[in-house]
């Protein structure tokens, strides 16, 4: 039984800022970020019947947005897009392939091999975080792992929200390069 509901009339008010901030650090272009968020809302409207209510509305929209970002990088055929696709799309040869967040959200899709792989990936992620400059690593962990809001982090470090997003973007870029070398 689904516990979450969907109400597209509230999406722009509730999620547009969050989705834009999520996108801008990944594409680094305001107009493209805005377009991708609009495409996400449109795709969400078209696929509302597929919303099962197992995830929150925001999580569901983020999963759509991730695909839009990956598709954007695929279209421009960039290395970043190829890395994002490798991180988010799994083709095990048995089916068409699965998006990582769909696979991860399925509690019945666990086995010993995936548990080991997840542990190894977790270790690789934390090793890469340890290679970041201390301030950058702390801010990255606060924002992406611990889920602190922007204002709290900015107040703690005495930085603007723009500075925060630059630091997060640089950390993500360094993390992607590190994982590319050490994990993929």
PDB file of C-alpha atoms in Angstrom:
ATOM      1  CA  UNK A   1       0.000   0.000   0.000  1.00  0.00           C
ATOM      2  CA  UNK A   2       1.366   3.392  -0.947  1.00  0.00           C
ATOM      3  CA  UNK A   3       1.963   5.884   1.812  1.00  0.00           C
ATOM      4  CA  UNK A   4       2.959   8.913  -0.269  1.00  0.00           C
ATOM      5  CA  UNK A   5       0.706  10.907  -2.564  1.00  0.00           C
ATOM      6  CA  UNK A   6       1.377  13.113  -5.542  1.00  0.00           C
ATOM      7  CA  UNK A   7       0.076  16.633  -6.181  1.00  0.00           C
ATOM      8  CA  UNK A   8       1.560  18.316  -9.273  1.00  0.00           C
ATOM      9  CA  UNK A   9      -0.189  21.588  -8.409  1.00  0.00           C
ATOM     10  CA  UNK A  10       2.324  22.109  -5.580  1.00  0.00           C
ATOM     11  CA  UNK A  11       5.522  20.988  -7.368  1.00  0.00           C
ATOM     12  CA  UNK A  12       6.771  24.407  -8.461  1.00  0.00           C
ATOM     13  CA  UNK A  13       6.270  25.953  -5.012  1.00  0.00           C
ATOM     14  CA  UNK A  14       7.597  22.972  -3.078  1.00  0.00           C
ATOM     15  CA  UNK A  15      10.431  21.630  -5.211  1.00  0.00           C
ATOM     16  CA  UNK A  16      11.630  24.053  -7.908  1.00  0.00           C
ATOM     17  CA  UNK A  17      14.376  25.648  -5.746  1.00  0.00           C
ATOM     18  CA  UNK A  18      15.592  22.285  -4.467  1.00  0.00           C
ATOM     19  CA  UNK A  19      15.615  20.718  -7.943  1.00  0.00           C
ATOM     20  CA  UNK A  20      17.342  23.772  -9.423  1.00  0.00           C
ATOM     21  CA  UNK A  21      20.079  23.723  -6.747  1.00  0.00           C
ATOM     22  CA  UNK A  22      20.507  19.984  -7.279  1.00  0.00           C
ATOM     23  CA  UNK A  23      20.871  20.549 -11.031  1.00  0.00           C
ATOM     24  CA  UNK A  24      23.033  23.693 -11.136  1.00  0.00           C
ATOM     25  CA  UNK A  25      25.955  22.015  -9.359  1.00  0.00           C
ATOM     26  CA  UNK A  26      25.808  19.193 -11.907  1.00  0.00           C
ATOM     27  CA  UNK A  27      25.447  21.153 -15.152  1.00  0.00           C
ATOM     28  CA  UNK A  28      26.943  24.533 -14.126  1.00  0.00           C
ATOM     29  CA  UNK A  29      24.676  26.463 -16.526  1.00  0.00           C
ATOM     30  CA  UNK A  30      21.650  28.368 -15.220  1.00  0.00           C
ATOM     31  CA  UNK A  31      19.537  28.132 -18.390  1.00  0.00           C
ATOM     32  CA  UNK A  32      20.207  24.412 -18.880  1.00  0.00           C
ATOM     33  CA  UNK A  33      19.465  23.776 -15.189  1.00  0.00           C
ATOM     34  CA  UNK A  34      16.139  25.615 -15.494  1.00  0.00           C
ATOM     35  CA  UNK A  35      15.284  23.671 -18.668  1.00  0.00           C
ATOM     36  CA  UNK A  36      16.083  20.349 -17.001  1.00  0.00           C
ATOM     37  CA  UNK A  37      13.866  21.181 -14.018  1.00  0.00           C
ATOM     38  CA  UNK A  38      11.017  22.128 -16.379  1.00  0.00           C
ATOM     39  CA  UNK A  39      11.531  18.894 -18.330  1.00  0.00           C
ATOM     40  CA  UNK A  40      11.422  17.003 -15.020  1.00  0.00           C
ATOM     41  CA  UNK A  41       8.076  18.538 -14.077  1.00  0.00           C
ATOM     42  CA  UNK A  42       6.718  17.785 -17.547  1.00  0.00           C
ATOM     43  CA  UNK A  43       7.965  14.181 -17.448  1.00  0.00           C
ATOM     44  CA  UNK A  44       6.475  13.825 -13.958  1.00  0.00           C
ATOM     45  CA  UNK A  45       3.092  14.983 -15.249  1.00  0.00           C
ATOM     46  CA  UNK A  46       3.283  12.524 -18.150  1.00  0.00           C
ATOM     47  CA  UNK A  47       4.241   9.614 -15.900  1.00  0.00           C
ATOM     48  CA  UNK A  48       2.074  10.321 -12.841  1.00  0.00           C
ATOM     49  CA  UNK A  49       0.383   6.954 -13.287  1.00  0.00           C
ATOM     50  CA  UNK A  50       3.753   5.287 -12.602  1.00  0.00           C
ATOM     51  CA  UNK A  51       4.084   6.908  -9.150  1.00  0.00           C
ATOM     52  CA  UNK A  52       3.676   4.022  -6.719  1.00  0.00           C
ATOM     53  CA  UNK A  53       3.861   6.083  -3.548  1.00  0.00           C
ATOM     54  CA  UNK A  54       6.767   4.018  -2.182  1.00  0.00           C
ATOM     55  CA  UNK A  55       9.087   7.030  -2.229  1.00  0.00           C
ATOM     56  CA  UNK A  56       8.317  10.623  -1.367  1.00  0.00           C
ATOM     57  CA  UNK A  57       7.165  12.906  -4.142  1.00  0.00           C
ATOM     58  CA  UNK A  58      10.498  14.776  -3.979  1.00  0.00           C
ATOM     59  CA  UNK A  59      12.554  11.552  -4.226  1.00  0.00           C
ATOM     60  CA  UNK A  60      10.484  10.479  -7.232  1.00  0.00           C
ATOM     61  CA  UNK A  61      11.055  13.842  -8.946  1.00  0.00           C
ATOM     62  CA  UNK A  62      14.796  13.660  -8.183  1.00  0.00           C
ATOM     63  CA  UNK A  63      14.984  10.223  -9.832  1.00  0.00           C
ATOM     64  CA  UNK A  64      13.353  11.712 -12.953  1.00  0.00           C
ATOM     65  CA  UNK A  65      15.731  14.694 -12.803  1.00  0.00           C
ATOM     66  CA  UNK A  66      18.787  12.411 -12.535  1.00  0.00           C
ATOM     67  CA  UNK A  67      17.750  10.746 -15.793  1.00  0.00           C
ATOM     68  CA  UNK A  68      17.280  14.147 -17.439  1.00  0.00           C
ATOM     69  CA  UNK A  69      20.790  15.199 -16.363  1.00  0.00           C
ATOM     70  CA  UNK A  70      22.266  11.939 -17.639  1.00  0.00           C
ATOM     71  CA  UNK A  71      20.401  12.314 -20.936  1.00  0.00           C
ATOM     72  CA  UNK A  72      21.720  15.876 -21.236  1.00  0.00           C
ATOM     73  CA  UNK A  73      25.312  14.694 -20.839  1.00  0.00           C
ATOM     74  CA  UNK A  74      24.711  11.802 -23.209  1.00  0.00           C
ATOM     75  CA  UNK A  75      23.497  14.255 -25.849  1.00  0.00           C
ATOM     76  CA  UNK A  76      26.641  16.340 -25.565  1.00  0.00           C
ATOM     77  CA  UNK A  77      28.668  13.099 -25.336  1.00  0.00           C
ATOM     78  CA  UNK A  78      30.809  14.214 -22.411  1.00  0.00           C
ATOM     79  CA  UNK A  79      33.041  12.197 -20.116  1.00  0.00           C
ATOM     80  CA  UNK A  80      31.061  13.475 -17.134  1.00  0.00           C
ATOM     81  CA  UNK A  81      27.903  12.075 -18.725  1.00  0.00           C
ATOM     82  CA  UNK A  82      29.570   8.724 -19.291  1.00  0.00           C
ATOM     83  CA  UNK A  83      30.654   8.602 -15.648  1.00  0.00           C
ATOM     84  CA  UNK A  84      27.156   9.593 -14.477  1.00  0.00           C
ATOM     85  CA  UNK A  85      25.649   6.879 -16.654  1.00  0.00           C
ATOM     86  CA  UNK A  86      28.048   4.284 -15.244  1.00  0.00           C
ATOM     87  CA  UNK A  87      27.176   5.382 -11.719  1.00  0.00           C
ATOM     88  CA  UNK A  88      23.420   5.401 -12.264  1.00  0.00           C
ATOM     89  CA  UNK A  89      22.631   2.747 -14.869  1.00  0.00           C
ATOM     90  CA  UNK A  90      23.274  -0.955 -14.412  1.00  0.00           C
ATOM     91  CA  UNK A  91      22.944  -3.486 -17.216  1.00  0.00           C
ATOM     92  CA  UNK A  92      23.583  -6.966 -15.917  1.00  0.00           C
ATOM     93  CA  UNK A  93      22.955  -8.650 -19.274  1.00  0.00           C
ATOM     94  CA  UNK A  94      19.739 -10.299 -18.107  1.00  0.00           C
ATOM     95  CA  UNK A  95      17.385  -7.420 -18.837  1.00  0.00           C
ATOM     96  CA  UNK A  96      17.203  -4.022 -20.458  1.00  0.00           C
ATOM     97  CA  UNK A  97      19.064  -2.571 -17.469  1.00  0.00           C
ATOM     98  CA  UNK A  98      18.079  -0.844 -14.239  1.00  0.00           C
ATOM     99  CA  UNK A  99      18.524   2.653 -12.938  1.00  0.00           C
ATOM    100  CA  UNK A 100      20.588   2.483  -9.777  1.00  0.00           C
ATOM    101  CA  UNK A 101      18.037   4.249  -7.584  1.00  0.00           C
ATOM    102  CA  UNK A 102      15.329   1.811  -8.678  1.00  0.00           C
ATOM    103  CA  UNK A 103      17.535  -1.134  -7.852  1.00  0.00           C
ATOM    104  CA  UNK A 104      18.682   0.291  -4.532  1.00  0.00           C
ATOM    105  CA  UNK A 105      15.120   1.015  -3.447  1.00  0.00           C
ATOM    106  CA  UNK A 106      14.134  -2.643  -3.915  1.00  0.00           C
ATOM    107  CA  UNK A 107      14.796  -4.440  -0.598  1.00  0.00           C
ATOM    108  CA  UNK A 108      14.323  -7.827  -2.286  1.00  0.00           C
ATOM    109  CA  UNK A 109      17.151  -7.201  -4.752  1.00  0.00           C
ATOM    110  CA  UNK A 110      19.862  -7.785  -2.164  1.00  0.00           C
ATOM    111  CA  UNK A 111      22.295 -10.630  -2.174  1.00  0.00           C
ATOM    112  CA  UNK A 112      25.730 -11.310  -0.705  1.00  0.00           C
ATOM    113  CA  UNK A 113      27.512 -10.026  -3.814  1.00  0.00           C
ATOM    114  CA  UNK A 114      25.687  -6.693  -3.843  1.00  0.00           C
ATOM    115  CA  UNK A 115      26.258  -6.304  -0.077  1.00  0.00           C
ATOM    116  CA  UNK A 116      30.012  -6.764  -0.625  1.00  0.00           C
ATOM    117  CA  UNK A 117      29.943  -4.392  -3.600  1.00  0.00           C
ATOM    118  CA  UNK A 118      28.058  -1.751  -1.605  1.00  0.00           C
ATOM    119  CA  UNK A 119      30.573  -2.083   1.237  1.00  0.00           C
ATOM    120  CA  UNK A 120      33.473  -1.705  -1.204  1.00  0.00           C
ATOM    121  CA  UNK A 121      31.837   1.317  -2.844  1.00  0.00           C
ATOM    122  CA  UNK A 122      31.190   2.872   0.573  1.00  0.00           C
ATOM    123  CA  UNK A 123      34.841   2.373   1.459  1.00  0.00           C
ATOM    124  CA  UNK A 124      35.941   3.893  -1.874  1.00  0.00           C
ATOM    125  CA  UNK A 125      33.658   6.903  -1.313  1.00  0.00           C
ATOM    126  CA  UNK A 126      35.054   7.578   2.156  1.00  0.00           C
ATOM    127  CA  UNK A 127      38.640   7.133   0.925  1.00  0.00           C
ATOM    128  CA  UNK A 128      37.909   9.723  -1.777  1.00  0.00           C
ATOM    129  CA  UNK A 129      36.359  12.090   0.773  1.00  0.00           C
ATOM    130  CA  UNK A 130      39.530  11.752   2.868  1.00  0.00           C
ATOM    131  CA  UNK A 131      41.559  13.004  -0.128  1.00  0.00           C
ATOM    132  CA  UNK A 132      39.580  16.274  -0.283  1.00  0.00           C
ATOM    133  CA  UNK A 133      40.891  19.395   1.507  1.00  0.00           C
ATOM    134  CA  UNK A 134      39.577  19.328   5.100  1.00  0.00           C
ATOM    135  CA  UNK A 135      37.136  22.260   4.838  1.00  0.00           C
ATOM    136  CA  UNK A 136      35.791  20.997   1.501  1.00  0.00           C
ATOM    137  CA  UNK A 137      35.394  17.465   2.891  1.00  0.00           C
ATOM    138  CA  UNK A 138      33.568  18.704   5.998  1.00  0.00           C
ATOM    139  CA  UNK A 139      31.186  20.881   3.985  1.00  0.00           C
ATOM    140  CA  UNK A 140      30.586  18.075   1.468  1.00  0.00           C
ATOM    141  CA  UNK A 141      29.766  15.599   4.273  1.00  0.00           C
ATOM    142  CA  UNK A 142      27.492  18.095   6.052  1.00  0.00           C
ATOM    143  CA  UNK A 143      25.502  18.825   2.892  1.00  0.00           C
ATOM    144  CA  UNK A 144      25.371  15.479   1.092  1.00  0.00           C
ATOM    145  CA  UNK A 145      25.690  12.867   3.826  1.00  0.00           C
ATOM    146  CA  UNK A 146      24.368  14.512   6.974  1.00  0.00           C
ATOM    147  CA  UNK A 147      21.729  16.588   5.151  1.00  0.00           C
ATOM    148  CA  UNK A 148      22.351  19.946   6.847  1.00  0.00           C
ATOM    149  CA  UNK A 149      20.567  22.845   5.194  1.00  0.00           C
ATOM    150  CA  UNK A 150      22.452  25.515   3.284  1.00  0.00           C
ATOM    151  CA  UNK A 151      21.883  28.262   5.869  1.00  0.00           C
ATOM    152  CA  UNK A 152      23.290  26.172   8.741  1.00  0.00           C
ATOM    153  CA  UNK A 153      26.462  25.314   6.803  1.00  0.00           C
ATOM    154  CA  UNK A 154      26.940  28.898   5.593  1.00  0.00           C
ATOM    155  CA  UNK A 155      26.583  30.235   9.147  1.00  0.00           C
ATOM    156  CA  UNK A 156      29.011  27.670  10.557  1.00  0.00           C
ATOM    157  CA  UNK A 157      31.711  28.387   7.974  1.00  0.00           C
ATOM    158  CA  UNK A 158      30.974  32.086   7.400  1.00  0.00           C
ATOM    159  CA  UNK A 159      30.408  31.631   3.657  1.00  0.00           C
ATOM    160  CA  UNK A 160      27.686  32.666   1.206  1.00  0.00           C
ATOM    161  CA  UNK A 161      25.337  30.153  -0.412  1.00  0.00           C
ATOM    162  CA  UNK A 162      27.129  30.778  -3.729  1.00  0.00           C
ATOM    163  CA  UNK A 163      30.454  29.859  -2.097  1.00  0.00           C
ATOM    164  CA  UNK A 164      28.832  26.749  -0.643  1.00  0.00           C
ATOM    165  CA  UNK A 165      27.635  25.555  -4.037  1.00  0.00           C
ATOM    166  CA  UNK A 166      31.059  26.180  -5.584  1.00  0.00           C
ATOM    167  CA  UNK A 167      32.690  24.131  -2.797  1.00  0.00           C
ATOM    168  CA  UNK A 168      30.119  21.338  -3.233  1.00  0.00           C
ATOM    169  CA  UNK A 169      30.590  21.384  -7.014  1.00  0.00           C
ATOM    170  CA  UNK A 170      34.380  21.146  -6.671  1.00  0.00           C
ATOM    171  CA  UNK A 171      34.057  18.356  -4.120  1.00  0.00           C
ATOM    172  CA  UNK A 172      31.699  16.397  -6.392  1.00  0.00           C
ATOM    173  CA  UNK A 173      34.047  16.866  -9.349  1.00  0.00           C
ATOM    174  CA  UNK A 174      37.016  15.646  -7.299  1.00  0.00           C
ATOM    175  CA  UNK A 175      34.929  12.743  -5.936  1.00  0.00           C
ATOM    176  CA  UNK A 176      33.856  11.700  -9.436  1.00  0.00           C
ATOM    177  CA  UNK A 177      37.471  11.736 -10.647  1.00  0.00           C
ATOM    178  CA  UNK A 178      38.649   9.802  -7.592  1.00  0.00           C
ATOM    179  CA  UNK A 179      35.904   7.185  -7.944  1.00  0.00           C
ATOM    180  CA  UNK A 180      36.595   6.944 -11.678  1.00  0.00           C
ATOM    181  CA  UNK A 181      40.215   6.001 -10.889  1.00  0.00           C
ATOM    182  CA  UNK A 182      39.618   3.844  -7.823  1.00  0.00           C
ATOM    183  CA  UNK A 183      36.242   2.212  -8.295  1.00  0.00           C
ATOM    184  CA  UNK A 184      35.088   1.959 -11.924  1.00  0.00           C
TER     185      UNK A 184
END
